[in-house]
Amino acid sequence: MCGIIGYVGKAEAVPILLEGLKRLEYRGYDSAGVATLEEGLVSVRKEVGRIDDLRRSIALNPIGGSTGISHTRWATHGKVTRENAHPHLDRSGKLALVHNGVIENYAELRTQLEEEGHLFVSQTDTEALAQLVGRAFDRSTERNQGALVSAVREALTHVKGTYGIAVVHAELPGLIIGARRGSPLVLGIGKGEHFLASDVSAIVGHTRDVVYLNDYEIAAITGEGFVLSTIDGAGAGYNVTTVDMSHEDVDKGEYPHYMLKEIHEQVRSVTDALRGRLSHEEATAKLGGLNMSNGDLRSIERIVLSGCGTAFHAAMVGEYLIESLAQIPTECEYASEFRYRNLPMTKDTLVFVLSQSGETADTLAALRESQRKGHRTLGICNNVASTIARESDGGVYMHAGPEIGVAATKSFTSQVTVLTLIALLLGRIRNLSSSAGSRIISELEELPAKIDRVLKLEVEIAAIARRYAQSKVMLFMGRQYNYPVALEGALKLKEISYIAAMGYPSAELKHGVIALVNPETPSVVIAPNDAVFAKNLSNIEEVKARGGPVIAIGTEGKGNELSLICDDVILIPEASEILTPILASIVLQFFAYYIAVELGCDVDKPRNLAKSVTVE
Ligand code: M6R
């Protein structure tokens, strides 16, 4: 939800800011803008559209300066227009501000400021904050760093909501003020230059030494150094972290899209999720990050898994895994619903929140609500420096590497891998035998090689996908472990191709959905060789009897039975049923990807979406 980057140093700011914005484009991409300080003025350029549109606009009308802030927007308040694009100015026209988050009381603040004579040019919540900071600075008799920090601090005391901001003022060249509450902000330390950004990916080409700001902290950065303080005026300590991410990690490399690159990274990402976590000796998983003894884990009576979107679908697979291997009653709750429900939770309920980014506002709110109620709340995150990772009481990192494509791919398979490890661990301290534990470990060890074999089906899947690309509606079905995979397959297709797609448990079809079946509505049925294979076959027959085309995902060795009745069959390697969601979901990732490409859709930046949803 919006990306911001600021630069102060000796170099020209614009190229650095545009390059950084390009890397943050996954956070929002409906409009973008830059403000630099040059010759005692603020120069602003904004454009509706992508960063490349802004780049072209600046090439026609260049701006210079070695201090600047910039923003790529995902609209919340106000339409996608140039006026609503950031940066926003105060009434003096000397102060510019970029913002990621939502100012909840902006209407009230705006009315008050308008009564005082401030004129607004946009419909955004952010402009109210720019005006507030400008008003506070203009009331000050001083014109220095301390005065601008105080003005930011004063303005933020009036604000309800979330923000990651960067502010510059024409009278103070060589200075940027940043602050955060609820939206991520990282400070990059260079040689004679400093950066502020929503995400390290924007700055790793310049520095890997960073300080992650905490909520309620303010940073004042200059070329030479930085000062951190809190919003209530106290000094703030900090740790410098050296990030383990390179430019290459956040580049597309040889691939046309991040999504395709990330699909292909799943041999490595799943291997990394398993690395060092399997104990043959004890036939269990080793997950030190949970910060819980076996005794603590044994006393758990109930588990709640919470997340959004793809993470929620992974959680649903987790529910099947934990209940089956550990026999602990488990429930999935949308993070966005969690805090508004009176969910009965006994004192021995353990909560997991799942989030690739670790910044999803709804998931963060679920984490905080769960902790507020006194429950131990663990995170399953990819981004190790994220707010959820830092605030949770422990957890398991996914180690999937940066996921940039808006459509989640490798994060799903890594989340399911981690949940399998958790289920194995919980099972082994309860009823699961060591022979069953050893079998699961062996199967997990074979998993990366099986993923590699699924990746080799790419050309075959692409050909099938192209044949169905003109469909208006598609149905996805699966049972048990693969019901969440049907939901995930449908979500993937919807979000990147805009085809209406729905996921169901296969047997639910006859309770209503079958009314949609006709020769123009293909059904994708996930029917591996598992305990419900025969049941799935019956469901496929029901679709075929009504003239619906069927694309089946089956298991090698069981292809004949499916080929007899289905229009197309894609076969994954034989695997334990608990691991079929990982293999089948990769098929569906390719399927959605190649349909979207065939339709000419912008795969990495689907309309209306953003990678990290940091607003409620
Ligand atoms: O970063 P998170 O895992 O918390 O993100 C959750 C969802 O926003 C995310 O999975 C979203 O549904 C994806 N676009 C799905 O592909």
XYZ file of C-alpha atoms and ligand atoms in Angstrom:
632
model
C 0.000 0.000 0.000
C 2.115 2.822 -1.301
C 5.874 2.920 -1.291
C 8.065 5.813 -0.247
C 11.747 6.516 -0.674
C 13.816 9.525 0.293
C 17.446 10.331 -0.505
C 19.861 12.880 0.924
C 23.539 13.038 -0.022
C 25.723 14.385 -2.762
C 24.369 12.568 -5.812
C 21.468 13.650 -8.010
C 18.387 12.461 -6.120
C 16.008 11.822 -9.030
C 17.691 8.752 -10.613
C 18.084 7.141 -7.177
C 14.474 7.872 -6.283
C 13.097 6.574 -9.592
C 15.121 3.397 -9.345
C 13.940 2.891 -5.766
C 10.326 3.581 -6.724
C 10.578 0.980 -9.451
C 11.475 -1.585 -6.804
C 8.615 -0.423 -4.605
C 6.105 -0.439 -7.437
C 4.699 -3.729 -6.159
C 3.301 -1.764 -3.192
C 1.055 0.383 -5.362
C 1.198 1.606 -8.910
C -1.645 3.918 -9.821
C 0.340 7.159 -9.730
C 3.729 8.378 -8.577
C 5.604 11.527 -7.747
C 8.894 13.081 -6.690
C 9.846 16.270 -4.833
C 13.410 17.589 -4.723
C 14.985 20.610 -3.104
C 16.878 22.900 -5.433
C 17.815 26.543 -5.159
C 15.607 27.240 -2.164
C 12.508 25.750 -3.785
C 10.605 22.492 -3.755
C 10.271 21.047 -7.261
C 7.501 18.512 -7.709
C 6.684 16.154 -10.556
C 3.725 13.759 -10.443
C 2.120 11.469 -12.972
C -0.857 9.151 -13.118
C 0.257 5.651 -14.105
C 3.461 3.747 -13.585
C 6.962 4.837 -12.593
C 7.957 4.756 -16.260
C 5.296 7.396 -16.962
C 6.783 9.563 -14.231
C 10.280 8.942 -15.599
C 9.160 10.098 -19.075
C 7.471 13.152 -17.630
C 10.630 14.123 -15.692
C 12.766 13.573 -18.796
C 10.631 16.181 -20.566
C 10.678 18.549 -17.614
C 13.757 17.719 -15.520
C 14.365 18.577 -11.872
C 17.614 18.416 -9.953
C 18.835 18.461 -6.370
C 20.496 16.024 -4.030
C 17.696 15.891 -1.458
C 14.391 14.353 -2.451
C 11.378 12.288 -1.482
C 9.118 10.175 -3.674
C 6.066 7.962 -3.606
C 4.230 5.288 -5.569
C 0.538 5.252 -4.727
C -2.207 2.717 -4.083
C -5.259 4.934 -3.787
C -7.239 4.897 -0.569
C -8.708 8.407 -0.284
C -9.424 10.173 -3.543
C -9.425 9.003 -7.125
C -6.375 8.225 -9.196
C -5.498 11.722 -10.404
C -2.373 13.831 -10.615
C -3.682 16.100 -7.811
C -4.100 13.128 -5.506
C -0.655 11.709 -6.268
C 2.024 12.399 -3.646
C 4.068 14.400 -2.652
C 1.619 16.882 -1.137
C 2.550 20.442 -0.270
C 1.573 22.696 2.610
C 0.068 26.101 1.935
C 3.461 27.810 1.791
C 4.405 25.489 -1.067
C 7.759 24.995 0.656
C 7.037 21.795 2.542
C 6.471 18.461 0.753
C 5.358 15.227 2.328
C 4.867 11.628 1.171
C 2.791 9.167 3.170
C 2.031 5.469 3.341
C -0.954 4.649 5.561
C -4.323 6.160 6.390
C -5.111 9.298 8.391
C -8.423 8.220 9.879
C -9.451 11.628 11.234
C -8.440 13.513 8.107
C -11.960 14.886 7.457
C -12.082 16.517 10.873
C -8.518 17.876 10.480
C -9.302 19.173 7.015
C -12.424 21.041 8.168
C -10.459 22.647 10.971
C -7.612 23.659 8.650
C -10.018 24.990 6.014
C -11.684 27.128 8.696
C -8.228 28.566 9.365
C -7.879 29.427 5.680
C -5.840 26.502 4.354
C -6.784 25.612 0.788
C -6.771 21.981 -0.264
C -6.057 20.848 -3.806
C -6.534 17.083 -3.413
C -9.075 14.685 -1.956
C -6.438 12.774 -0.021
C -6.088 12.217 3.699
C -2.367 12.970 3.325
C -2.740 16.601 2.362
C -4.189 17.342 5.807
C -0.986 16.026 7.357
C 1.212 18.109 5.020
C -0.786 21.202 5.992
C -0.551 20.345 9.699
C 3.234 19.962 9.591
C 3.544 23.148 7.534
C 1.353 25.060 9.992
C 3.416 23.890 12.950
C 6.701 24.770 11.199
C 5.466 28.204 10.177
C 4.495 28.956 13.770
C 8.074 28.287 14.839
C 10.533 31.168 14.956
C 13.435 28.830 14.257
C 14.435 27.507 10.823
C 16.511 24.448 11.593
C 16.426 20.671 11.899
C 15.081 20.770 15.440
C 12.213 23.035 14.392
C 11.156 20.727 11.554
C 11.369 17.669 13.802
C 9.228 19.494 16.381
C 6.728 20.466 13.696
C 6.398 16.849 12.560
C 6.047 15.750 16.164
C 3.404 18.387 16.898
C 1.418 17.516 13.765
C 1.456 13.802 14.537
C -0.102 14.368 17.949
C -3.290 15.403 16.092
C -3.362 12.377 13.840
C -5.290 9.139 14.284
C -4.355 6.322 11.960
C -1.240 4.902 10.398
C 1.686 6.488 8.686
C 5.148 6.085 7.297
C 6.116 9.566 6.140
C 9.001 11.556 4.703
C 9.071 15.348 4.792
C 11.336 17.983 3.223
C 11.311 21.762 3.460
C 12.735 24.208 0.903
C 14.478 26.230 3.614
C 16.327 23.190 4.922
C 18.179 21.581 2.018
C 20.047 18.403 2.939
C 17.464 17.262 5.488
C 14.625 14.720 5.444
C 12.392 13.899 8.387
C 10.734 10.476 8.558
C 8.280 9.015 11.058
C 6.296 5.835 11.384
C 3.284 4.401 13.075
C 1.827 1.201 11.694
C 3.471 1.514 8.257
C 7.022 0.310 7.727
C 9.975 2.659 7.378
C 13.622 1.742 7.131
C 16.617 4.042 7.293
C 19.549 3.218 5.010
C 23.068 4.226 6.032
C 25.435 5.056 3.185
C 28.760 6.878 2.912
C 27.904 10.575 2.917
C 24.312 9.721 2.071
C 21.220 8.372 3.830
C 17.918 6.934 2.719
C 14.408 6.394 4.026
C 12.238 3.744 2.410
C 9.167 1.592 2.947
C 11.178 -1.508 2.191
C 14.859 -2.392 1.972
C 14.449 -3.644 -1.588
C 14.374 0.032 -2.648
C 17.834 0.745 -1.257
C 19.870 -2.487 -1.285
C 21.613 -1.327 -4.443
C 23.150 1.495 -2.353
C 23.550 0.101 1.138
C 22.825 -2.998 3.168
C 23.248 -1.282 6.542
C 19.845 -0.287 7.782
C 17.912 0.699 10.888
C 14.289 -0.434 11.066
C 12.269 2.315 12.671
C 9.808 1.348 15.383
C 6.327 2.761 15.727
C 6.278 6.288 17.168
C 9.854 7.018 16.104
C 11.085 10.011 14.133
C 14.288 10.076 12.095
C 16.071 13.201 10.920
C 18.526 12.282 8.165
C 21.208 14.356 6.464
C 24.089 13.353 4.200
C 26.400 13.117 7.204
C 24.251 11.351 9.764
C 20.919 10.757 11.415
C 19.163 11.366 14.717
C 16.377 9.178 16.052
C 13.842 10.268 18.623
C 10.367 9.273 19.708
C 7.198 11.151 19.004
C 6.947 12.191 22.635
C 10.369 13.812 22.452
C 12.660 11.228 24.037
C 15.837 9.936 22.390
C 15.580 6.540 20.697
C 18.192 3.791 20.594
C 18.705 1.714 17.483
C 20.375 -1.357 16.052
C 22.091 -1.346 12.695
C 21.152 -4.472 10.734
C 23.075 -5.693 7.710
C 20.462 -7.050 5.348
C 21.020 -10.336 3.633
C 19.520 -9.329 0.322
C 21.186 -8.325 -2.891
C 20.104 -6.382 -5.912
C 19.878 -9.668 -7.841
C 17.414 -11.069 -5.296
C 15.000 -8.307 -6.180
C 15.612 -8.357 -9.937
C 13.597 -10.385 -12.454
C 16.746 -11.879 -13.943
C 16.011 -13.802 -17.141
C 12.273 -13.993 -16.459
C 9.644 -11.756 -18.048
C 7.770 -11.458 -14.741
C 8.545 -11.714 -11.045
C 5.671 -14.164 -10.708
C 7.287 -16.624 -13.109
C 10.676 -16.185 -11.448
C 9.132 -16.835 -8.049
C 7.244 -19.918 -9.248
C 10.592 -21.277 -10.424
C 12.261 -20.479 -7.103
C 10.170 -22.986 -5.193
C 12.711 -25.805 -5.168
C 15.020 -23.459 -3.309
C 12.406 -21.764 -1.134
C 10.947 -25.036 0.121
C 14.468 -26.410 0.683
C 15.268 -23.288 2.706
C 12.060 -23.638 4.745
C 13.140 -27.182 5.681
C 16.840 -26.512 6.160
C 18.111 -27.577 9.595
C 14.606 -28.253 10.845
C 14.316 -32.020 10.398
C 15.570 -34.406 13.068
C 15.841 -38.019 11.909
C 17.000 -39.013 15.344
C 13.835 -37.887 17.076
C 11.624 -38.218 13.992
C 10.378 -34.709 14.487
C 10.816 -31.095 13.463
C 13.110 -28.677 15.315
C 11.605 -25.224 15.555
C 13.548 -23.256 18.138
C 11.939 -19.961 17.181
C 8.649 -21.013 18.740
C 10.233 -20.202 22.119
C 8.129 -22.943 23.718
C 9.192 -26.080 25.550
C 7.649 -29.441 24.760
C 5.746 -29.077 28.030
C 4.293 -25.734 26.875
C 3.384 -27.230 23.516
C 1.722 -30.232 25.155
C -0.577 -28.029 27.155
C -2.106 -26.453 24.050
C -5.759 -27.344 23.746
C -6.689 -25.369 20.709
C -5.024 -23.569 17.833
C -6.209 -20.573 15.834
C -4.530 -19.793 12.516
C -5.099 -16.347 11.083
C -4.066 -14.520 7.905
C -5.427 -12.950 4.741
C -5.704 -14.016 1.118
C -3.176 -16.643 0.182
C -1.876 -16.829 3.742
C -5.405 -17.727 4.852
C -5.540 -20.537 2.306
C -2.218 -21.857 3.599
C -3.704 -21.663 7.112
C -6.630 -23.807 5.936
C -4.192 -26.490 4.782
C -2.574 -26.077 8.210
C -5.886 -26.821 9.904
C -6.110 -30.178 8.131
C -2.442 -30.903 8.896
C -2.539 -30.074 12.605
C -5.834 -31.827 13.263
C -4.684 -34.904 11.398
C -1.121 -35.211 12.729
C -1.510 -33.701 16.204
C -5.235 -34.096 16.897
C -5.451 -30.552 18.261
C -8.716 -28.751 17.420
C -7.693 -26.021 14.996
C -9.608 -23.172 13.478
C -8.817 -20.661 10.755
C -9.997 -17.122 11.109
C -9.647 -14.348 8.539
C -7.384 -11.792 10.199
C -9.759 -9.064 9.083
C -12.566 -10.721 11.062
C -10.559 -11.835 14.077
C -10.805 -8.737 16.204
C -14.480 -8.118 15.422
C -15.599 -11.578 16.507
C -16.248 -12.909 19.956
C -14.229 -15.985 19.166
C -14.312 -18.334 22.151
C -10.674 -18.914 23.074
C -9.718 -20.890 26.148
C -6.596 -19.896 28.014
C -4.695 -22.743 26.390
C -5.311 -21.523 22.865
C -2.202 -20.905 20.792
C -2.519 -18.415 17.953
C -0.452 -18.290 14.762
C -0.604 -15.340 12.404
C 0.625 -15.958 8.868
C 1.950 -13.201 6.639
C 4.503 -13.151 3.863
C 5.145 -9.434 4.186
C 4.662 -9.292 7.932
C 3.071 -5.887 7.382
C -0.540 -6.705 6.467
C -2.615 -4.352 8.607
C -5.433 -6.820 9.286
C -3.008 -9.552 10.313
C -1.053 -7.177 12.512
C -4.306 -6.127 14.180
C -5.204 -9.790 14.756
C -1.782 -10.362 16.333
C -2.198 -7.399 18.663
C -5.758 -8.329 19.619
C -4.726 -11.887 20.373
C -1.809 -10.687 22.512
C -4.048 -8.162 24.250
C -6.300 -11.048 25.263
C -3.266 -12.753 26.748
C -2.732 -15.485 24.167
C 0.699 -16.535 23.094
C 0.760 -15.457 19.467
C 3.360 -16.726 17.044
C 4.197 -15.529 13.557
C 4.843 -17.397 10.336
C 6.471 -14.651 8.291
C 8.805 -14.263 5.375
C 10.040 -10.741 5.966
C 12.285 -11.139 9.008
C 12.409 -7.443 9.810
C 8.667 -6.919 9.536
C 6.410 -5.577 12.234
C 4.588 -8.894 12.681
C 7.891 -10.779 12.948
C 9.122 -8.333 15.556
C 5.933 -8.117 17.602
C 4.998 -11.790 17.726
C 5.998 -13.908 20.721
C 8.073 -16.203 18.539
C 7.472 -18.107 15.360
C 8.915 -19.725 12.303
C 10.442 -17.842 9.400
C 9.560 -19.012 5.924
C 12.972 -18.164 4.385
C 11.374 -17.880 0.940
C 13.463 -14.885 -0.166
C 11.870 -11.676 -1.463
C 8.486 -12.158 -3.098
C 7.800 -9.192 -5.370
C 5.035 -10.417 -7.711
C 1.696 -9.275 -6.334
C 0.311 -12.779 -6.740
C 1.701 -14.862 -3.892
C 3.351 -18.064 -5.106
C 6.395 -19.307 -3.260
C 5.101 -17.846 -0.007
C 2.126 -20.244 -0.170
C 4.279 -23.338 -0.583
C 6.686 -22.142 2.115
C 3.825 -21.447 4.523
C 2.404 -24.919 3.939
C 5.880 -26.417 4.410
C 6.281 -24.592 7.725
C 2.801 -25.662 8.836
C 3.695 -29.267 8.014
C 6.735 -28.934 10.289
C 4.601 -27.442 13.060
C 2.013 -30.226 12.706
C 4.778 -32.827 12.781
C 6.308 -31.329 15.917
C 2.960 -31.055 17.695
C 2.051 -34.575 16.581
C 5.299 -36.060 17.833
C 4.854 -34.721 21.358
C 1.385 -36.254 21.364
C 0.230 -39.398 19.603
C 2.150 -39.525 16.349
C 4.473 -42.535 16.275
C 8.167 -42.253 15.479
C 7.633 -44.420 12.380
C 4.962 -42.023 11.110
C 7.243 -39.087 11.972
C 10.160 -40.675 10.106
C 7.979 -41.297 7.078
C 6.903 -37.646 6.966
C 10.518 -36.517 7.285
C 11.557 -38.719 4.361
C 8.685 -37.384 2.291
C 9.625 -33.805 3.136
C 13.191 -34.501 2.078
C 11.957 -35.780 -1.275
C 9.694 -32.786 -1.766
C 12.131 -30.362 -3.485
C 12.915 -32.970 -6.171
C 9.197 -33.485 -6.742
C 8.672 -29.737 -7.017
C 11.390 -29.707 -9.652
C 9.445 -32.304 -11.626
C 6.288 -30.166 -11.419
C 8.263 -27.169 -12.700
C 9.200 -29.248 -15.726
C 5.496 -29.472 -16.617
C 5.499 -25.756 -17.443
C 5.237 -26.079 -21.226
C 2.451 -28.649 -20.974
C 0.494 -26.552 -18.472
C 1.002 -23.399 -20.569
C -0.492 -25.101 -23.643
C -3.551 -26.229 -21.689
C -3.942 -22.815 -20.052
C -3.968 -21.028 -23.416
C -6.849 -23.209 -24.615
C -9.027 -22.060 -21.715
C -7.918 -18.431 -21.624
C -11.086 -17.065 -23.217
C -13.374 -18.556 -20.544
C -15.513 -16.068 -18.654
C -15.986 -18.230 -15.554
C -14.017 -21.114 -14.091
C -14.712 -23.434 -11.186
C -11.995 -24.946 -8.996
C -12.639 -28.005 -6.878
C -10.771 -30.202 -4.463
C -11.415 -32.153 -1.289
C -9.725 -32.357 2.100
C -6.157 -30.997 1.883
C -6.844 -29.791 -1.623
C -10.013 -27.829 -0.939
C -7.884 -24.813 0.180
C -5.783 -25.375 -2.956
C -8.945 -24.981 -5.044
C -9.587 -21.661 -3.277
C -6.000 -20.611 -3.877
C -6.119 -21.619 -7.557
C -9.283 -19.571 -8.017
C -7.773 -16.563 -6.219
C -4.644 -16.735 -8.384
C -6.674 -16.799 -11.582
C -9.026 -13.997 -10.478
C -6.355 -11.614 -9.344
C -4.099 -11.767 -12.390
C -6.468 -12.584 -15.285
C -9.752 -11.024 -14.021
C -11.647 -14.206 -14.951
C -14.415 -14.941 -12.451
C -13.208 -18.016 -10.601
C -14.652 -19.817 -7.609
C -13.275 -22.560 -5.409
C -15.369 -25.242 -3.698
C -15.040 -28.549 -1.925
C -15.806 -30.948 -4.829
C -18.810 -32.511 -3.143
C -20.443 -29.138 -2.549
C -20.982 -28.840 -6.277
C -24.258 -30.725 -6.219
C -25.601 -28.407 -3.532
C -25.891 -25.474 -5.892
C -22.780 -24.641 -7.865
C -23.565 -27.326 -10.433
C -26.130 -24.886 -11.848
C -23.162 -22.986 -13.314
C -21.802 -25.997 -15.191
C -22.109 -25.765 -18.984
C -19.812 -26.292 -21.990
C -18.377 -22.779 -21.622
C -17.495 -23.128 -17.938
C -14.393 -25.249 -17.323
C -13.850 -26.959 -13.978
C -10.379 -27.496 -12.594
C -10.461 -30.510 -10.296
C -7.573 -31.317 -7.982
C -7.794 -35.098 -7.769
C -4.489 -36.613 -6.648
C -4.126 -40.204 -5.569
C -5.403 -39.766 -2.017
C -8.109 -41.107 0.284
C -10.807 -39.230 -1.624
C -9.664 -39.961 -5.190
C -12.704 -42.153 -5.970
C -15.022 -39.476 -4.584
C -13.381 -36.863 -6.780
C -13.852 -39.121 -9.797
C -17.602 -39.212 -9.068
C -17.685 -35.429 -8.836
C -15.885 -35.169 -12.172
C -18.497 -37.497 -13.709
C -21.225 -35.178 -12.433
C -19.613 -32.241 -14.229
C -19.033 -34.197 -17.437
C -22.632 -35.454 -17.433
C -23.677 -31.805 -17.737
C -21.289 -30.987 -20.572
C -18.712 -29.110 -18.466
C -15.067 -29.337 -19.599
C -12.756 -30.716 -16.885
C -9.060 -30.116 -16.371
C -7.835 -32.568 -13.740
C -4.701 -32.448 -11.636
C -3.950 -36.047 -10.811
C -1.055 -38.245 -9.775
C 1.384 -40.071 -12.020
C 0.211 -43.681 -12.247
C -3.448 -42.683 -11.865
C -3.605 -40.781 -15.141
C -5.583 -43.372 -17.095
C -8.664 -43.195 -14.922
C -8.701 -39.418 -15.256
C -7.897 -39.359 -18.993
C -10.936 -41.502 -19.692
C -13.319 -38.809 -18.498
C -11.431 -35.496 -18.362
C -10.616 -33.130 -21.218
C -7.117 -32.416 -19.939
C -5.013 -34.053 -17.271
C -1.868 -32.765 -15.571
C -0.038 -35.306 -13.446
C 2.020 -34.454 -10.372
C 4.490 -36.940 -8.855
C 3.187 -39.522 -6.373
C 3.345 -38.011 -2.882
C 1.840 -38.375 0.553
C -1.571 -36.694 0.562
C -0.386 -34.124 3.102
C 2.140 -32.819 0.568
C -0.118 -32.787 -2.489
C -1.257 -29.175 -1.800
C 2.299 -27.960 -2.412
C 2.655 -29.797 -5.728
C -0.869 -29.090 -6.982
C -0.699 -25.380 -6.116
C 2.376 -24.961 -8.327
C 0.412 -26.383 -11.283
C -2.321 -23.824 -10.591
C 0.213 -20.996 -10.349
C 1.473 -21.820 -13.851
C -2.100 -22.236 -15.080
C -3.157 -18.773 -13.870
C 0.095 -17.217 -15.054
C -0.178 -18.479 -18.636
C -3.844 -17.546 -18.910
C -3.036 -14.004 -17.747
C -0.117 -13.753 -20.183
C -2.340 -15.021 -23.021
C -4.872 -12.316 -22.166
C -2.173 -9.647 -22.129
C -2.681 -8.822 -18.447
C -0.024 -7.122 -16.358
C 0.835 -10.189 -14.309
C 3.069 -8.565 -11.699
C 0.831 -5.556 -11.206
C -2.792 -6.621 -11.459
C -5.347 -3.835 -11.458
C -6.537 -2.451 -8.120
C -4.117 -4.578 -6.114
C -0.924 -4.042 -4.157
C 1.496 -6.505 -2.638
C 1.323 -5.430 0.997
C -2.068 -4.346 2.214
C -1.053 -2.026 5.035
C -4.473 -0.430 5.402
C -7.510 -1.997 7.039
O 1.822 -10.385 3.069
P 0.660 -11.247 3.447
O 0.964 -12.694 3.339
O 0.089 -10.887 4.788
O -0.460 -10.912 2.365
C -1.741 -11.437 2.492
C -2.559 -11.203 1.251
O -2.715 -9.834 1.017
C -1.914 -11.844 0.018
O -1.737 -13.204 0.187
C -2.799 -11.624 -1.229
O -4.000 -12.301 -1.088
C -2.065 -12.053 -2.482
N -2.168 -11.035 -3.484
C -2.598 -13.307 -3.081
O -1.902 -13.689 -4.222
